[in-house]
Short mmCIF file of C-alpha atoms and ligand atoms in Angstrom, two decimals:
data_model
loop_
_atom_site.label_atom_id
_atom_site.label_comp_id
_atom_site.label_asym_id
_atom_site.label_seq_id
_atom_site.Cartn_x
_atom_site.Cartn_y
_atom_site.Cartn_z
CA MET A 1 0.00 0.00 0.00
CA ILE A 2 2.90 2.36 0.67
CA THR A 3 4.64 3.32 -2.53
CA LEU A 4 7.20 6.00 -3.27
CA VAL A 5 7.51 5.14 -6.95
CA GLY A 6 8.44 8.27 -8.92
CA LYS A 7 9.59 10.14 -5.81
CA VAL A 8 13.08 11.56 -5.30
CA VAL A 9 14.27 11.50 -1.70
CA LEU A 10 17.24 13.37 -0.24
CA ILE A 11 18.51 11.99 3.08
CA THR A 12 21.25 13.72 5.06
CA GLY A 13 23.65 11.45 6.94
CA GLY A 14 22.57 8.38 5.01
CA SER A 15 25.88 6.56 5.26
CA ARG A 16 25.25 4.81 8.57
CA GLY A 17 22.68 3.99 11.25
CA ILE A 18 19.20 5.42 10.99
CA GLY A 19 19.88 7.36 7.76
CA ALA A 20 21.14 4.23 5.99
CA ALA A 21 18.03 2.30 7.11
CA ILE A 22 15.79 5.11 5.82
CA ALA A 23 17.59 5.12 2.46
CA SER A 24 17.24 1.33 2.08
CA MET A 25 13.57 1.24 3.10
CA MET A 26 12.61 4.16 0.86
CA SER A 27 14.30 2.61 -2.15
CA GLU A 28 12.52 -0.68 -1.44
CA ALA A 29 9.30 1.37 -1.59
CA GLY A 30 10.31 2.52 -5.08
CA ALA A 31 11.96 5.89 -4.43
CA THR A 32 15.08 7.20 -6.11
CA THR A 33 17.46 8.23 -3.34
CA ALA A 34 20.27 10.69 -2.81
CA LEU A 35 22.17 10.51 0.44
CA THR A 36 24.87 12.60 2.01
CA TYR A 37 27.80 11.61 4.18
CA ASN A 38 30.37 13.73 5.95
CA ALA A 39 33.55 11.68 6.38
CA ASP A 40 32.69 8.00 5.96
CA LYS A 41 32.68 7.58 2.18
CA ALA A 42 33.19 3.79 2.35
CA SER A 43 29.99 3.31 4.36
CA ALA A 44 28.04 5.57 2.00
CA GLN A 45 29.31 3.53 -0.96
CA ARG A 46 28.23 0.31 0.77
CA VAL A 47 24.70 1.66 1.24
CA ALA A 48 24.55 2.79 -2.41
CA ARG A 49 25.78 -0.63 -3.63
CA ARG A 50 23.16 -2.41 -1.51
CA ILE A 51 20.44 -0.18 -2.94
CA ALA A 52 21.72 -0.68 -6.50
CA ARG A 53 21.61 -4.48 -6.00
CA GLY A 54 17.90 -4.03 -5.22
CA GLY A 55 17.49 -2.32 -8.59
CA SER A 56 17.18 1.33 -7.48
CA GLU A 57 19.34 4.32 -8.16
CA CYS A 58 21.22 5.95 -5.26
CA LEU A 59 23.42 9.02 -5.53
CA ILE A 60 25.95 9.73 -2.76
CA ILE A 61 27.25 13.22 -2.05
CA GLN A 62 29.86 14.40 0.45
CA ALA A 63 28.57 17.37 2.43
CA ASP A 64 29.01 18.90 5.85
CA VAL A 65 25.41 19.84 6.70
CA SER A 66 26.58 22.78 8.80
CA LYS A 67 28.19 24.52 5.79
CA ALA A 68 25.86 26.55 3.57
CA ALA A 69 28.08 26.12 0.49
CA ASP A 70 28.02 22.31 0.87
CA VAL A 71 24.25 22.34 1.24
CA ARG A 72 23.79 24.50 -1.88
CA ARG A 73 26.11 22.21 -3.88
CA THR A 74 24.25 19.10 -2.66
CA VAL A 75 20.84 20.39 -3.68
CA ARG A 76 22.20 21.50 -7.08
CA THR A 77 23.75 18.06 -7.63
CA VAL A 78 20.52 16.23 -6.80
CA LEU A 79 18.56 18.50 -9.15
CA ASP A 80 21.16 18.01 -11.93
CA HIS A 81 20.84 14.22 -11.58
CA PHE A 82 17.17 13.69 -10.85
CA GLY A 83 15.47 17.00 -11.73
CA ARG A 84 13.36 17.21 -8.56
CA ILE A 85 13.25 16.62 -4.79
CA ASP A 86 9.98 15.30 -3.37
CA ILE A 87 11.06 14.32 0.12
CA LEU A 88 13.81 15.71 2.36
CA VAL A 89 14.90 13.81 5.48
CA ASN A 90 17.05 15.89 7.84
CA ASN A 91 18.76 13.05 9.67
CA ALA A 92 22.48 13.89 10.02
CA GLY A 93 23.38 14.49 13.63
CA ILE A 94 25.99 14.26 16.36
CA TRP A 95 25.69 13.40 20.06
CA LYS A 96 28.71 14.36 22.17
CA ARG A 97 28.85 14.53 25.95
CA GLY A 98 29.45 17.99 27.46
CA ARG A 99 29.17 19.05 31.11
CA ILE A 100 27.59 22.47 31.54
CA GLY A 101 29.96 24.93 33.19
CA ARG A 102 32.83 23.31 31.35
CA MET A 103 31.34 23.24 27.89
CA THR A 104 33.27 25.34 25.40
CA GLU A 105 31.62 27.64 22.92
CA ALA A 106 33.09 25.44 20.17
CA GLN A 107 31.38 22.33 21.61
CA TRP A 108 28.04 24.13 21.82
CA ASP A 109 28.37 25.56 18.30
CA GLU A 110 29.38 22.23 16.73
CA THR A 111 26.28 20.43 18.00
CA LEU A 112 23.88 23.26 17.23
CA ASP A 113 25.45 23.81 13.80
CA VAL A 114 25.18 20.19 12.68
CA ASN A 115 21.84 19.24 14.24
CA LEU A 116 19.80 22.44 14.08
CA LYS A 117 21.49 24.77 11.60
CA GLY A 118 21.98 21.86 9.19
CA THR A 119 18.24 21.22 9.31
CA PHE A 120 17.57 24.91 8.62
CA LEU A 121 20.11 25.10 5.77
CA PHE A 122 18.76 22.06 3.93
CA SER A 123 15.12 23.05 4.46
CA ASN A 124 15.83 26.59 3.29
CA GLN A 125 17.43 25.34 0.06
CA VAL A 126 14.90 22.61 -0.70
CA ILE A 127 11.65 24.45 0.10
CA PRO A 128 11.92 26.77 -2.97
CA VAL A 129 12.33 23.62 -5.09
CA MET A 130 9.24 22.09 -3.49
CA ARG A 131 7.32 25.34 -3.99
CA LYS A 132 8.04 25.17 -7.73
CA GLN A 133 6.87 21.53 -7.71
CA ARG A 134 3.75 22.59 -5.78
CA GLY A 135 4.39 20.22 -2.91
CA GLY A 136 6.75 18.04 -0.96
CA LYS A 137 7.47 16.46 2.40
CA ILE A 138 10.13 17.21 4.99
CA ILE A 139 10.84 14.80 7.84
CA ASN A 140 13.22 15.82 10.60
CA ILE A 141 14.86 13.29 12.91
CA ALA A 142 14.61 14.73 16.41
CA SER A 143 15.10 12.86 19.71
CA THR A 144 13.49 12.18 23.08
CA ALA A 145 16.28 14.46 24.37
CA GLY A 146 14.51 17.36 22.67
CA GLN A 147 11.28 16.52 24.52
CA ARG A 148 12.40 15.79 28.07
CA GLY A 149 16.03 17.06 28.12
CA GLU A 150 19.14 15.00 28.71
CA PRO A 151 21.68 15.59 31.49
CA PHE A 152 25.26 16.13 30.22
CA TYR A 153 23.93 16.63 26.68
CA SER A 154 22.27 20.03 27.11
CA HIS A 155 23.54 21.27 23.73
CA TYR A 156 22.16 18.15 22.04
CA ALA A 157 18.82 18.47 23.88
CA ALA A 158 18.60 22.15 22.88
CA SER A 159 19.35 21.30 19.25
CA LYS A 160 16.68 18.59 19.14
CA GLY A 161 14.11 20.70 21.01
CA GLY A 162 14.87 23.38 18.43
CA MET A 163 14.24 20.89 15.63
CA ILE A 164 10.83 20.01 17.08
CA ALA A 165 9.84 23.70 17.38
CA PHE A 166 11.20 24.35 13.86
CA THR A 167 9.09 21.43 12.58
CA LYS A 168 5.93 22.84 14.16
CA ALA A 169 6.61 26.34 12.80
CA LEU A 170 7.29 25.10 9.27
CA GLY A 171 4.38 22.67 9.50
CA ALA A 172 1.91 25.53 9.92
CA GLU A 173 3.77 27.91 7.59
CA LEU A 174 4.01 25.50 4.66
CA ALA A 175 0.87 23.36 4.86
CA PRO A 176 -1.09 25.89 2.73
CA GLU A 177 1.54 25.33 0.03
CA ASN A 178 1.18 21.53 0.16
CA ILE A 179 4.61 21.14 1.78
CA ILE A 180 4.12 18.83 4.75
CA VAL A 181 6.64 18.99 7.60
CA ASN A 182 6.82 16.53 10.50
CA CYS A 183 9.43 14.90 12.68
CA VAL A 184 10.16 11.48 14.10
CA SER A 185 11.49 11.47 17.63
CA PRO A 186 13.52 8.34 18.38
CA GLY A 187 14.48 7.05 21.79
CA TRP A 188 17.52 4.80 22.20
CA VAL A 189 18.49 3.05 18.95
CA TYR A 190 21.38 0.67 18.25
CA THR A 191 23.76 2.63 15.96
CA ASP A 192 27.37 3.80 15.99
CA MET A 193 26.16 6.90 17.83
CA THR A 194 25.10 4.96 20.92
CA ALA A 195 27.50 1.99 20.66
CA ARG A 196 29.88 3.34 23.31
CA VAL A 197 27.08 3.34 25.92
CA LEU A 198 25.11 0.30 24.78
CA ARG A 199 28.15 -1.99 24.46
CA ASP A 200 28.53 -1.74 28.22
CA ALA A 201 26.23 -4.36 29.81
CA LYS A 202 25.62 -2.32 32.98
CA GLN A 203 24.74 0.86 31.11
CA ARG A 204 22.59 -1.09 28.63
CA LYS A 205 20.60 -2.52 31.54
CA GLU A 206 20.06 0.97 32.98
CA VAL A 207 18.88 2.25 29.60
CA LYS A 208 16.42 -0.63 29.15
CA LYS A 209 14.91 0.04 32.60
CA LEU A 210 13.65 3.39 31.26
CA ILE A 211 11.92 1.80 28.26
CA PRO A 212 8.51 0.19 28.93
CA ARG A 213 9.01 -2.10 25.92
CA GLY A 214 12.14 -3.31 27.69
CA ARG A 215 14.47 -3.06 24.73
CA VAL A 216 16.42 -0.66 22.55
CA GLY A 217 15.03 0.16 19.09
CA SER A 218 16.48 -0.71 15.71
CA PRO A 219 17.22 1.70 12.83
CA ASP A 220 14.51 -0.04 10.78
CA GLU A 221 11.92 0.81 13.43
CA ILE A 222 12.72 4.52 12.99
CA ALA A 223 12.79 4.14 9.19
CA GLY A 224 9.28 2.64 9.29
CA ALA A 225 7.83 5.78 10.85
CA VAL A 226 9.73 7.95 8.37
CA LEU A 227 8.38 5.89 5.48
CA PHE A 228 4.84 6.37 6.79
CA LEU A 229 5.34 10.15 7.02
CA ALA A 230 6.85 10.19 3.53
CA SER A 231 3.87 8.32 2.08
CA ASP A 232 0.42 9.54 1.09
CA LEU A 233 -1.09 7.68 4.08
CA SER A 234 0.03 10.54 6.35
CA ASN A 235 -0.99 13.51 4.19
CA HIS A 236 -3.13 15.16 6.91
CA ILE A 237 -0.48 14.91 9.65
CA VAL A 238 1.25 18.29 10.04
CA GLY A 239 3.88 19.51 12.51
CA ALA A 240 3.79 16.28 14.51
CA ALA A 241 6.54 14.62 16.50
CA ILE A 242 5.97 10.89 16.10
CA ASN A 243 7.45 9.05 19.08
CA VAL A 244 9.38 5.87 18.31
CA ASN A 245 10.83 5.09 21.70
CA GLY A 246 9.26 1.95 23.17
CA GLY A 247 7.16 4.09 25.52
CA SER A 248 9.94 6.02 27.26
CA VAL A 249 8.40 9.43 26.45
CA LEU A 250 4.66 9.68 25.99
CA PHE A 251 4.16 13.21 24.72
CA GLY A 252 4.79 14.52 21.17
P1 NAP B 301 25.22 7.71 13.42
O1 NAP B 301 25.14 6.24 13.28
O2 NAP B 301 26.31 8.29 14.24
O3 NAP B 301 25.25 8.36 11.96
C1 NAP B 301 25.31 9.75 11.85
C2 NAP B 301 25.17 10.14 10.40
O4 NAP B 301 25.23 11.58 10.34
C3 NAP B 301 26.30 9.63 9.53
O5 NAP B 301 25.79 9.38 8.25
C4 NAP B 301 27.27 10.80 9.51
O6 NAP B 301 28.10 10.86 8.35
C5 NAP B 301 26.30 11.97 9.49
N1 NAP B 301 26.91 13.22 9.96
C6 NAP B 301 27.45 13.49 11.16
N2 NAP B 301 27.93 14.75 11.18
C7 NAP B 301 27.68 15.27 9.95
C8 NAP B 301 27.95 16.52 9.33
N3 NAP B 301 28.57 17.52 9.96
N4 NAP B 301 27.54 16.70 8.06
C9 NAP B 301 26.93 15.70 7.39
N5 NAP B 301 26.65 14.51 7.91
C10 NAP B 301 27.04 14.30 9.18
O7 NAP B 301 23.87 8.30 14.05
P2 NAP B 301 22.38 7.71 14.12
O8 NAP B 301 22.23 7.07 15.43
O9 NAP B 301 22.04 7.00 12.89
O10 NAP B 301 21.58 9.09 14.21
C11 NAP B 301 20.83 9.62 13.13
C12 NAP B 301 19.93 10.71 13.69
O11 NAP B 301 19.05 10.15 14.67
C13 NAP B 301 20.68 11.84 14.39
O12 NAP B 301 20.09 13.07 14.10
C14 NAP B 301 20.51 11.50 15.86
O13 NAP B 301 20.61 12.64 16.69
C15 NAP B 301 19.12 10.91 15.86
N6 NAP B 301 18.85 10.06 17.01
C16 NAP B 301 19.56 8.92 17.23
C17 NAP B 301 19.30 8.14 18.35
C18 NAP B 301 20.05 6.86 18.66
O14 NAP B 301 19.82 6.29 19.74
N7 NAP B 301 20.91 6.38 17.78
C19 NAP B 301 18.29 8.54 19.24
C20 NAP B 301 17.59 9.70 18.99
C21 NAP B 301 17.87 10.46 17.87
P3 NAP B 301 29.53 10.03 8.30
O15 NAP B 301 29.13 8.58 8.16
O16 NAP B 301 30.21 10.53 7.09
O17 NAP B 301 30.21 10.33 9.57
#
């Protein structure tokens, strides 16, 4: 029932983890995909090869999402190759520990620049394209940290809370133009980002205690919600934060 045949999807940070799962699932649904990576070209190439084996086209582009020139070049490249962008997934992100009172301005800026400014830069470049096409969908990958905060990750929590507020603002601003903006808010997911914590049996047990489902999520479980939001089944959902967290946070 869900099909993305004929749709062009741009996914930031598609080389690993959640972004790679989104790219794979969307191409299985028939989409043509373009994904960005920052440093890990080999992983991006692996994702593209896997997608190509499934019979779909996947373009990979190096881009630092926090740099406006990279973002402009990325959007131009996708348009040169595929001629349109129907769905934008702002997924690229970083999660680095930082104790308040000792956090440097550079630490704060790095997290806000990648997670929040990157989301703004890509949205700002892609929305004019969607306006010309008379529609589109934007899906931002937020976090439970942006809903309930996260000790020792205040910059990350602020960036993700900012993404949720940005989603709501754009949701209302762009719905009259048939550009639908929502976000998915994951809880703990097994990826490289969380491996340092989740590899440790004691810490993993503590994490699971906070999740009513009693387990950590998988990248595919986040990708499933993104696929739903990208599809026509969700066309009347606007400015929402869809929780995919096993019950750890129960407000959107
Ligand atoms: P991940 O495995 O660490 O992958 C991060 C991705 O973002 C990679 O593709 C990476 O590219 C890219 N990236 C990082 N910095 C970038 C930059 N400056 N410019 C462009 N791309 C950059 O992370 P993940 O767990 O899949 O996380 C994906 C998203 O989900 C993030 O926004 C994260 O905050 C959010 N999230 C994750 C969890 C979780 O438990 N994992 C929970 C809640 C929310 P390279 O491969 O080139 O480094």
